[in-house]
Amino acid sequence: MEPDSVQRQLSVTIAHIVQRLRGSKLHSELEREARTCLHKSEVRIESLKEDLKDFLRKSGWEKKLQNAVYRELNVLPHPGHPAAPPEHTKESLMYLRRAQVNWEKRVLKSLNSMCAELGIPLAKKRSADEQKELLNKWNEMGTDEPDLSHFRPVYAPKDFLEVLINLRNPNYDGGDPTGLRSSWGLISIPLPVKDLSELRELFAELALNYEQLGIDDSMQIPVELFESEYIRLGQRVLSEQDSAAAQQYIRQGCPTGLRADMWALILNIDNQLEDSLYYEQLKSNVIQHDLLIDNLIYKDVKLTASNDDYYFVFEDYLYQVLLCFSRDTLVLDHFSYSSASPPKSYIRGKFALEDYTVVYPPNGVIPFHGFAMYVAPLCFLYHEPSKLYQVFREMYVRYFFRLHCISSHSSGIVSLCLVFETLVQTYLPQLFYHLREIGAQPLRISFKWMVRAFSGYLATDQLLLLWDRILGYNTLEILAVLAAAVFAFRAENLMEATSLATAEAVLADLSTLKVMPLLQLFLFATSS
Amino acid sequence: MSNVSLDRIVTFGFRDKYRGTGIIMTGKVKWVTDIDKSVLLNNFEKRGWIQVSASEDWNFYWMSVQTIRNVFSVENGYRLSDDQIVNHFPNHYELTRKDLMIKNIKRYRKELEKEGSLLAEKDENGKYVHLGFVPVTFMLPADYNMFVEEFRKNPNSTWIMKPCGKAQGRGIFLINKLSQIKKWSRDNKAANFVTTPCKETYVISLYIDNPLLIGGKKFDLRFYVLVTSIRPLKCYMYKLGFCRFCTVKYTPSTNELDNMFVHLTNVAIQKHGDDYNPIHGGKWSVANLKLYLESTRGKKVTDKLFDEIHWMIVQSLKAVAPVMINDKHCFECYGYDIIIDSNLKPWLIEVNASPSLASSTANDRIMKYNLINDTLNIVVPNGEIPDCKLNKNPSKEALGNYIILYEELAVNEGADRDLKNRPGQSFGSKVGRAKDFGRPISMTWK
């Protein structure tokens, strides 16, 4: 790119970030700090600007600002053409935009028809008695046993997969009528995805010559060789309170004792009083109003986490977090860089009148089967509901939302599917061909792993090591690489499978897998 | 027992016949069991052992506690031969009966105090620093007056009454008012100091009302400890212990005192609660507990907690070692029940001689199957006919999921006591390296 346009793009980015941070809580805090420090002796009128900057740096406020800027950079959408309409920021490919809109319509229709069928309103206010009752059992909603038999999840990952399989780019003609040269997989759209050498470059710190947690902290290796020093380094990173440094550090994994703080630092969560108050506000919203969605959340938790060996203990926390999440309008922010749009509903009798639309649910996110599993692993790290809530919300608006909407983003689920299929076809062609022949398309098995970011499939300690790397590299592509690595690992047994069912059986239990050796071997020891 | 010798000759003959042919013929172990559970039967069958009845010659007998009482009772004078082993020590009840365990631990502490050992150190409140791992406990009706004195010091406390002779949570109740056990004071006046039969004695312990809660739920820990020798003490701890969660939310409020689902974590009771889930059975692996505690509290305090648990187990065994009959034909796999309070202090609640071998979930069945498998690999090395004269020194593979918790090499008594008194010295003669879930660490004990 020419230096001129680079410069232009930089100023657009800076303007965008300034706009995001202006008027934020941090902004007012910085102003207040600046004003109070005017009374200090080391700030002189002649050199006001420098002294002020100095003071802010020494007192740690510059660091906080840095972290906030860094957070915005992490979620910054791709810079587009200055004249492009806002839809383009969400998703630049029109056919994908249209597909997402259609999908959303289907989901909303399904929700509305369930609502009509059951005769339950989408939202209603709770009576004073009901409110009191809910407040009393806020900490043990798991012991409740309402009749949920009429509720079904709005959709499950496999329904979404069918939509993705049917995506077509109307402008694309591969010039390959026989289909012999084309992809063997299910996804038929030509999105550019990284190949193995690009992935190696991206995940450079996972290479064989770098030490890793998940490999070099195993029992046979004495702590002095790597682990002790790495923990000390982690403690220093935490004391510096620098998000960017933490993100770099965590690429080699995070020690269990430091993980909760490290993730909070990377996600720029400081859990101040205002945040706890906000959480309490959300909680009171839940108490006052009953949403249809609540039953779906309840059912989802009962079907997934309650039956899980690792997460059943935290059942009650999951209700608390997810119910509050659905009331949180701050979540609507993320739709500016997501290809999705919040579903709109109309106040009764005012159909199609723009002024009377409400976003439903308030946070714009309709949960699907397995949604609760995004929260469950976090319960191992945070036992205080307000902090747990904030970490989950940030994880959702940075990463998880991409796993269930249609977009061309490199971390979007469509790209992940393509990366997965391409890797398996290129490096395990015999396996892919065999699986296709027996009617077991690999993506049909691995899709659910990727949509859930492997939560509920891997052992928790391994899952946390995987999510360390998601945070460190700020991308979900590692999920696709892991999925391919799992197939490579079990290739021998898969070659003997004779049907989709037997192939599923070979891959049913991933709880014994060690994630880092698998990733390392697949990325760096596969001959290309 | 002449038949036994004949069999042995025959079996050896069999072995000689195949010597040099590369076929390993192990003499077939003959087994008997009182406990008809699949995790046992499957393990015996997979080793190709032969089932016999108790009246025939046997090598391995998995006894119930009733049988062991009969086998070793004075009237019967049963003598076991060198190729016979049983799964209980004759007087295991010194550890496994609630009242006797307390008695032995109290005696052990007093002895150490008298010697001036550092182990018996007390803090400014008179509580034992290193040996205060059992909640304050009294025997009823014998210690009734002492109990009342202690109760009056903390009138808001809750106490838990447990019958000495029952298991699986039967007959347990909580009290927080003296009037609830007034009947004992009446009975006590009538009784003289003759040993009250076991089923009428109770222990009353200070209830731990600040248990560590996870997800708002109370839980206790079950660890399996294999003891193959009392003096010198050799014991192994099974790595795959588990947490048992209460299905109902824990609340210390007094109206809930009667709700046993909240307070007791025995699976036998939880199984009948409304929220019991047959997939995970309310059980969590110790590995999960460790991950959770390290992530939320830090590695140091977590390591310290597990260290204290190991310490507690060994100390409890040391406390009963002087009174236990060290029969070389015996081994025992104990079930240790431990509660952790909100300060991350572990408390020993009780020790079971016959930990349940029933399985409540699929995972459970697999775990217990492996437990028995690893136990048999240690106590019946190579699956061959046992020889009690030999010391058991399992190889690393044979250990399976066990770690060597404590291994006291036999030295003369004098040196042993000497070491105890020297400050800062790790106690006991030679201390084996305890493997902390796989990684060898030197003992961090005082």
Coordinates of C-alpha atoms in Angstrom, one line a residue, chain B residues 25-431:
Chain B
M25 CA 2.4 -70.2 33.8
T26 CA 1.3 -68.6 37.0
G27 CA -0.1 -70.7 39.6
K28 CA -3.9 -70.1 39.6
V29 CA -4.9 -68.0 42.6
K30 CA -7.9 -69.4 44.3
W31 CA -10.3 -66.7 45.5
V32 CA -13.3 -66.2 47.7
T33 CA -15.5 -63.2 48.2
D34 CA -18.2 -62.2 50.6
I35 CA -18.9 -59.0 48.5
D36 CA -20.7 -59.8 45.3
K37 CA -19.7 -56.8 43.2
S38 CA -18.8 -56.8 39.6
V39 CA -15.8 -54.6 40.0
L40 CA -14.3 -57.4 42.1
L41 CA -15.5 -60.4 40.1
N42 CA -14.4 -58.9 36.8
N43 CA -10.9 -58.3 38.2
F44 CA -10.6 -61.9 39.5
E45 CA -11.8 -63.3 36.2
K46 CA -9.6 -61.3 34.0
R47 CA -6.6 -62.7 35.9
G48 CA -7.8 -66.2 35.3
W49 CA -8.1 -66.9 39.0
I50 CA -10.3 -69.7 40.2
Q51 CA -13.3 -69.1 42.4
V52 CA -13.6 -71.5 45.4
S53 CA -15.7 -71.5 48.5
A54 CA -14.6 -70.5 52.0
S55 CA -14.4 -74.0 53.2
E56 CA -11.9 -75.0 50.5
D57 CA -8.3 -74.0 50.2
W58 CA -8.1 -70.4 49.1
N59 CA -5.3 -67.9 48.5
F60 CA -7.2 -64.7 48.4
Y61 CA -10.3 -63.8 50.4
W62 CA -12.2 -60.6 49.9
M63 CA -13.9 -60.6 53.3
S64 CA -16.7 -58.6 54.7
V65 CA -16.0 -57.0 58.1
Q66 CA -18.2 -59.7 59.8
T67 CA -16.1 -62.5 58.4
I68 CA -12.8 -60.9 59.5
R69 CA -14.2 -60.7 63.0
N70 CA -14.9 -64.4 63.0
V71 CA -11.7 -65.4 61.4
F72 CA -9.5 -63.6 63.9
S73 CA -11.7 -64.1 67.0
V74 CA -10.0 -65.7 69.9
E75 CA -12.3 -68.7 69.9
N76 CA -11.6 -69.7 66.3
G77 CA -7.9 -69.6 66.4
Y78 CA -7.7 -69.6 62.7
R79 CA -4.2 -69.6 61.3
L80 CA -3.5 -68.3 57.9
S81 CA -0.7 -69.9 55.8
D82 CA 1.9 -68.0 53.9
D83 CA 0.0 -68.2 50.7
Q84 CA -3.2 -66.7 52.0
I85 CA -4.1 -63.0 52.2
V86 CA -7.2 -61.2 53.3
N87 CA -8.4 -57.7 52.7
H88 CA -8.7 -56.5 56.3
F89 CA -6.6 -56.1 59.4
P90 CA -7.9 -58.0 62.4
N91 CA -8.6 -54.9 64.5
H92 CA -9.1 -52.4 61.7
Y93 CA -11.9 -50.9 63.9
E94 CA -9.3 -49.1 65.9
L95 CA -9.2 -46.8 62.9
T96 CA -12.6 -47.3 61.3
R97 CA -14.9 -47.0 64.3
K98 CA -15.6 -43.4 64.8
D99 CA -15.2 -43.5 68.6
L100 CA -12.0 -45.6 68.5
M101 CA -10.4 -43.5 65.9
I102 CA -10.9 -40.4 68.0
K103 CA -9.6 -42.2 71.1
N104 CA -6.5 -43.3 69.3
I105 CA -5.8 -39.9 67.9
K106 CA -6.2 -38.3 71.2
R107 CA -3.9 -40.8 72.8
Y108 CA -1.3 -40.3 70.1
R109 CA -1.4 -36.5 70.6
K110 CA -1.1 -36.8 74.4
E111 CA 1.9 -39.1 74.0
L112 CA 3.7 -36.7 71.7
E113 CA 2.9 -33.9 74.0
K114 CA 4.4 -35.8 76.9
E115 CA 7.6 -36.4 74.9
G116 CA 7.8 -32.7 74.1
S117 CA 7.6 -33.4 70.4
L118 CA 7.1 -30.5 68.1
L119 CA 4.4 -32.3 66.3
A120 CA 2.2 -31.8 69.3
E121 CA 2.7 -28.1 69.3
K122 CA -0.4 -26.0 70.3
D123 CA -1.3 -22.4 69.4
E124 CA -2.4 -19.7 71.8
N125 CA -6.0 -21.0 71.8
G126 CA -4.9 -24.5 72.9
K127 CA -5.5 -26.0 69.5
Y128 CA -3.1 -28.4 68.0
V129 CA -1.2 -26.8 65.1
H130 CA -0.1 -29.9 63.2
L131 CA -2.4 -32.5 64.6
G132 CA -5.7 -30.6 64.8
F133 CA -7.3 -32.3 61.9
V134 CA -10.2 -33.8 63.6
P135 CA -13.1 -31.7 64.7
V136 CA -13.6 -31.5 68.5
T137 CA -15.3 -34.8 69.3
F138 CA -16.7 -36.5 72.4
M139 CA -18.0 -40.0 73.0
L140 CA -21.5 -40.3 74.3
P141 CA -22.6 -41.3 76.8
A142 CA -19.1 -41.5 78.4
D143 CA -18.0 -37.9 77.8
Y144 CA -21.3 -36.3 78.2
N145 CA -20.2 -33.8 80.9
M146 CA -17.1 -32.8 79.0
F147 CA -19.3 -32.2 76.0
V148 CA -21.7 -30.0 77.9
E149 CA -18.8 -27.9 79.1
E150 CA -17.5 -27.4 75.5
F151 CA -21.0 -26.8 74.2
R152 CA -21.6 -24.0 76.7
K153 CA -18.4 -22.3 75.6
N154 CA -19.9 -21.9 72.1
P155 CA -23.7 -21.9 72.6
N156 CA -24.4 -21.1 68.9
S157 CA -22.5 -24.0 67.6
T158 CA -24.0 -26.9 65.8
W159 CA -23.0 -30.5 66.5
I160 CA -23.4 -33.7 64.6
M161 CA -24.4 -37.0 66.2
K162 CA -23.2 -40.1 64.6
P163 CA -23.8 -43.7 65.8
C164 CA -20.6 -45.6 66.1
G165 CA -21.6 -48.8 64.4
K166 CA -23.5 -47.6 61.4
A167 CA -22.4 -46.6 57.9
Q168 CA -23.8 -44.8 54.8
G169 CA -25.1 -41.9 56.7
R170 CA -27.6 -43.9 58.7
G171 CA -28.8 -42.6 62.0
I172 CA -27.0 -39.3 61.8
F173 CA -28.6 -36.1 63.0
L174 CA -27.7 -32.5 63.9
I175 CA -28.3 -30.7 67.1
N176 CA -27.9 -27.1 68.1
K177 CA -29.6 -27.2 71.5
L178 CA -28.7 -29.2 74.6
S179 CA -32.4 -30.2 75.0
Q180 CA -32.1 -32.2 71.8
I181 CA -29.9 -34.7 73.5
K182 CA -31.2 -34.4 77.0
K183 CA -32.1 -38.0 76.9
W184 CA -28.5 -38.9 77.1
S185 CA -28.0 -37.1 80.4
R186 CA -30.9 -39.2 81.8
D187 CA -29.3 -42.5 80.5
N188 CA -25.9 -41.5 81.6
K189 CA -27.0 -41.2 85.2
A190 CA -28.1 -44.8 85.1
A191 CA -25.1 -46.2 83.3
N192 CA -22.0 -47.2 85.2
F193 CA -18.6 -47.3 83.5
V194 CA -19.0 -50.5 81.7
T195 CA -18.2 -50.5 78.1
T196 CA -21.4 -49.6 76.4
P197 CA -22.1 -51.9 73.4
C198 CA -21.1 -50.3 70.1
K199 CA -24.6 -49.8 68.7
E200 CA -25.6 -47.6 71.6
T201 CA -22.6 -45.3 71.6
Y202 CA -22.5 -42.1 69.6
V203 CA -19.8 -39.7 68.8
I204 CA -20.7 -36.0 68.8
S205 CA -18.5 -33.7 66.8
L206 CA -18.4 -30.0 66.2
Y207 CA -20.2 -29.5 62.9
I208 CA -18.1 -27.7 60.3
D209 CA -20.5 -25.0 59.4
N210 CA -18.1 -23.1 57.1
P211 CA -17.4 -25.8 54.5
L212 CA -15.7 -24.7 51.3
L213 CA -18.5 -24.3 48.7
I214 CA -18.1 -24.7 45.0
G215 CA -20.8 -23.4 42.8
G216 CA -22.6 -22.7 46.1
K217 CA -22.7 -26.4 46.9
K218 CA -21.2 -28.4 49.8
F219 CA -19.0 -31.4 49.1
D220 CA -16.7 -33.9 50.8
L221 CA -13.7 -35.7 49.5
R222 CA -13.2 -39.5 49.3
F223 CA -9.7 -40.8 49.1
Y224 CA -8.6 -44.4 48.9
V225 CA -5.6 -45.5 50.9
L226 CA -4.0 -48.9 50.7
V227 CA -2.1 -50.1 53.7
T228 CA 0.1 -53.2 53.1
S229 CA 2.0 -53.0 56.4
I230 CA 1.4 -51.3 59.7
R231 CA 4.8 -51.5 61.3
P232 CA 6.8 -50.4 59.4
L233 CA 4.1 -48.3 57.9
K234 CA 3.7 -48.7 54.2
C235 CA 0.7 -47.0 52.6
Y236 CA -0.3 -45.9 49.1
M237 CA -2.8 -43.3 48.1
Y238 CA -5.0 -43.6 45.1
K239 CA -4.6 -40.6 42.8
L240 CA -8.2 -40.7 41.6
G241 CA -10.1 -39.6 44.6
F242 CA -13.4 -37.7 44.1
C243 CA -15.6 -35.1 45.5
R244 CA -19.2 -35.9 46.4
F245 CA -21.5 -32.9 46.1
C246 CA -24.8 -32.3 47.9
T247 CA -27.6 -32.0 45.4
V248 CA -29.3 -29.3 47.4
K249 CA -27.8 -25.9 47.9
Y250 CA -26.0 -25.6 51.2
T251 CA -27.4 -23.1 53.7
P252 CA -26.4 -23.1 57.4
S253 CA -29.8 -21.7 58.4
T254 CA -31.2 -23.6 61.3
N255 CA -34.5 -24.7 59.6
E256 CA -32.5 -26.7 57.2
L257 CA -30.9 -28.7 59.9
D258 CA -33.3 -31.5 59.3
N259 CA -32.8 -31.6 55.6
M260 CA -30.3 -34.4 55.3
F261 CA -29.8 -33.7 51.6
V262 CA -28.2 -30.4 52.4
H263 CA -25.8 -31.6 55.0
L264 CA -24.7 -35.1 54.3
T265 CA -22.8 -36.0 51.2
N266 CA -23.0 -39.8 51.4
V267 CA -24.0 -41.0 48.0
A268 CA -26.5 -43.4 49.6
I269 CA -28.5 -40.5 50.9
Q270 CA -28.0 -38.1 47.9
K271 CA -29.2 -40.8 45.5
H272 CA -32.7 -40.4 46.9
G273 CA -32.7 -36.6 46.5
D274 CA -34.8 -35.0 43.7
D275 CA -31.8 -33.6 41.8
Y276 CA -29.7 -36.7 41.8
N277 CA -28.2 -37.1 38.3
P278 CA -27.3 -40.6 37.2
I279 CA -24.8 -39.4 34.6
H280 CA -22.2 -37.8 36.9
G281 CA -23.8 -38.8 40.2
G282 CA -22.8 -35.5 41.8
K283 CA -19.2 -36.6 41.7
W284 CA -16.2 -34.6 40.7
S285 CA -12.7 -35.8 40.2
V286 CA -10.0 -34.5 42.5
A287 CA -8.2 -33.3 39.4
N288 CA -11.1 -30.9 38.8
L289 CA -11.0 -29.7 42.4
K290 CA -7.3 -29.1 42.0
L291 CA -7.7 -27.1 38.8
Y292 CA -10.5 -25.1 40.3
L293 CA -8.6 -24.3 43.5
E294 CA -5.4 -23.4 41.6
S295 CA -7.3 -21.2 39.3
T296 CA -9.3 -19.3 41.9
R297 CA -7.0 -19.4 45.0
G298 CA -3.6 -19.9 43.6
K299 CA -1.1 -22.8 43.3
K300 CA 0.6 -22.3 46.7
V301 CA -2.4 -22.6 48.9
T302 CA -3.7 -25.5 46.8
D303 CA -0.4 -27.4 47.1
K304 CA -0.5 -26.7 50.8
L305 CA -4.0 -28.1 51.1
F306 CA -3.1 -31.4 49.4
D307 CA 0.1 -31.6 51.4
E308 CA -2.0 -31.3 54.6
I309 CA -4.3 -34.0 53.4
H310 CA -1.4 -36.4 52.8
W311 CA 0.0 -35.5 56.2
M312 CA -3.4 -36.0 57.9
I313 CA -3.7 -39.5 56.4
V314 CA -0.3 -40.6 57.4
Q315 CA -0.7 -39.2 61.0
S316 CA -4.0 -41.0 61.4
L317 CA -2.3 -44.2 60.5
K318 CA 0.6 -43.5 62.8
A319 CA -1.8 -42.9 65.6
V320 CA -3.3 -46.4 65.3
A321 CA -0.1 -48.2 64.4
P322 CA 0.8 -49.1 68.0
V323 CA -2.5 -50.8 68.6
M324 CA -3.1 -52.4 65.2
I325 CA -2.2 -56.1 64.8
N326 CA 0.4 -56.1 62.1
D327 CA -0.6 -59.4 60.5
K328 CA 1.4 -60.0 57.4
H329 CA -1.4 -61.8 55.7
C330 CA -3.5 -58.7 55.7
F331 CA -3.8 -55.6 53.7
E332 CA -6.6 -53.0 53.7
C333 CA -8.0 -50.5 51.3
Y334 CA -9.6 -47.7 53.4
G335 CA -12.0 -45.0 52.3
Y336 CA -11.0 -41.7 53.9
D337 CA -13.7 -39.0 54.1
I338 CA -12.4 -35.5 54.3
I339 CA -14.1 -32.1 54.4
I340 CA -12.4 -28.8 53.4
D341 CA -13.5 -25.7 55.2
S342 CA -13.7 -22.2 53.7
N343 CA -10.1 -21.5 55.0
L344 CA -8.9 -24.4 53.0
K345 CA -8.2 -26.5 56.0
P346 CA -8.9 -30.2 55.6
W347 CA -10.7 -32.1 58.4
L348 CA -10.8 -35.8 58.8
I349 CA -14.3 -37.0 59.2
E350 CA -14.0 -40.7 59.2
V351 CA -12.2 -43.8 57.8
N352 CA -14.1 -46.7 56.2
A353 CA -12.9 -50.2 56.3
S354 CA -15.3 -51.3 53.5
P355 CA -15.6 -48.5 51.1
S356 CA -18.6 -49.0 48.9
L357 CA -17.8 -50.9 45.7
A358 CA -21.2 -50.2 44.2
S359 CA -21.1 -47.9 41.2
S360 CA -23.5 -45.1 40.8
T361 CA -22.4 -44.0 37.3
A362 CA -20.5 -45.4 34.4
N363 CA -17.4 -43.4 35.3
D364 CA -17.7 -44.6 38.9
R365 CA -17.7 -48.2 37.7
I366 CA -14.6 -47.7 35.7
M367 CA -12.8 -45.9 38.5
K368 CA -13.6 -48.6 41.0
Y369 CA -12.7 -51.3 38.6
N370 CA -9.3 -49.7 38.2
L371 CA -9.0 -49.2 41.9
I372 CA -9.4 -52.9 42.5
N373 CA -7.1 -53.7 39.6
D374 CA -4.3 -51.6 40.9
T375 CA -4.8 -52.8 44.4
L376 CA -4.6 -56.4 43.3
N377 CA -1.5 -55.7 41.3
I378 CA 0.2 -54.4 44.5
V379 CA -1.0 -57.0 47.0
V380 CA -0.8 -60.0 44.7
P381 CA 2.2 -59.2 42.6
N382 CA 2.2 -60.6 39.1
G383 CA -1.1 -62.3 39.8
E384 CA 0.8 -65.2 41.3
I385 CA 0.1 -67.2 44.4
P386 CA 1.0 -64.8 47.2
D387 CA 3.9 -65.4 49.6
C388 CA 3.5 -63.4 52.7
K389 CA 7.1 -63.7 53.7
L390 CA 8.1 -61.4 50.8
N391 CA 7.9 -57.6 51.1
K392 CA 5.8 -56.0 48.5
N393 CA 7.8 -53.7 46.3
P394 CA 5.6 -52.8 43.4
S395 CA 7.2 -51.6 40.2
K396 CA 6.2 -48.2 38.8
E397 CA 3.8 -49.9 36.3
A398 CA 2.2 -52.1 38.9
L399 CA 1.4 -49.0 41.0
G400 CA -1.1 -47.9 38.4
N401 CA -2.9 -44.9 39.8
Y402 CA -1.5 -45.3 43.3
I403 CA 1.3 -43.2 44.7
I404 CA 3.5 -44.3 47.5
L405 CA 2.2 -42.0 50.3
Y406 CA 4.6 -43.1 53.1
E407 CA 7.2 -45.8 53.4
E408 CA 8.8 -46.3 56.8
L409 CA 11.9 -48.5 56.6
A410 CA 12.3 -50.7 59.6
V411 CA 14.9 -49.2 62.0
N412 CA 15.2 -49.8 65.7
E413 CA 12.7 -48.0 67.9
G414 CA 15.3 -45.8 69.6
A415 CA 16.5 -44.1 66.4
D416 CA 12.9 -43.6 65.4
R417 CA 12.0 -41.7 68.5
D418 CA 15.2 -39.7 68.4
L419 CA 14.4 -38.3 65.0
K420 CA 11.0 -37.3 66.1
N421 CA 12.3 -35.0 68.7
R422 CA 14.9 -33.2 66.7
P423 CA 13.5 -29.9 65.6
G424 CA 13.1 -29.3 61.9
Q425 CA 13.8 -32.9 61.1
S426 CA 11.3 -34.8 58.9
F427 CA 9.9 -37.4 61.2
G428 CA 10.0 -41.1 60.9
S429 CA 13.1 -42.9 59.8
K430 CA 13.5 -42.9 56.1
V431 CA 10.8 -41.0 54.3

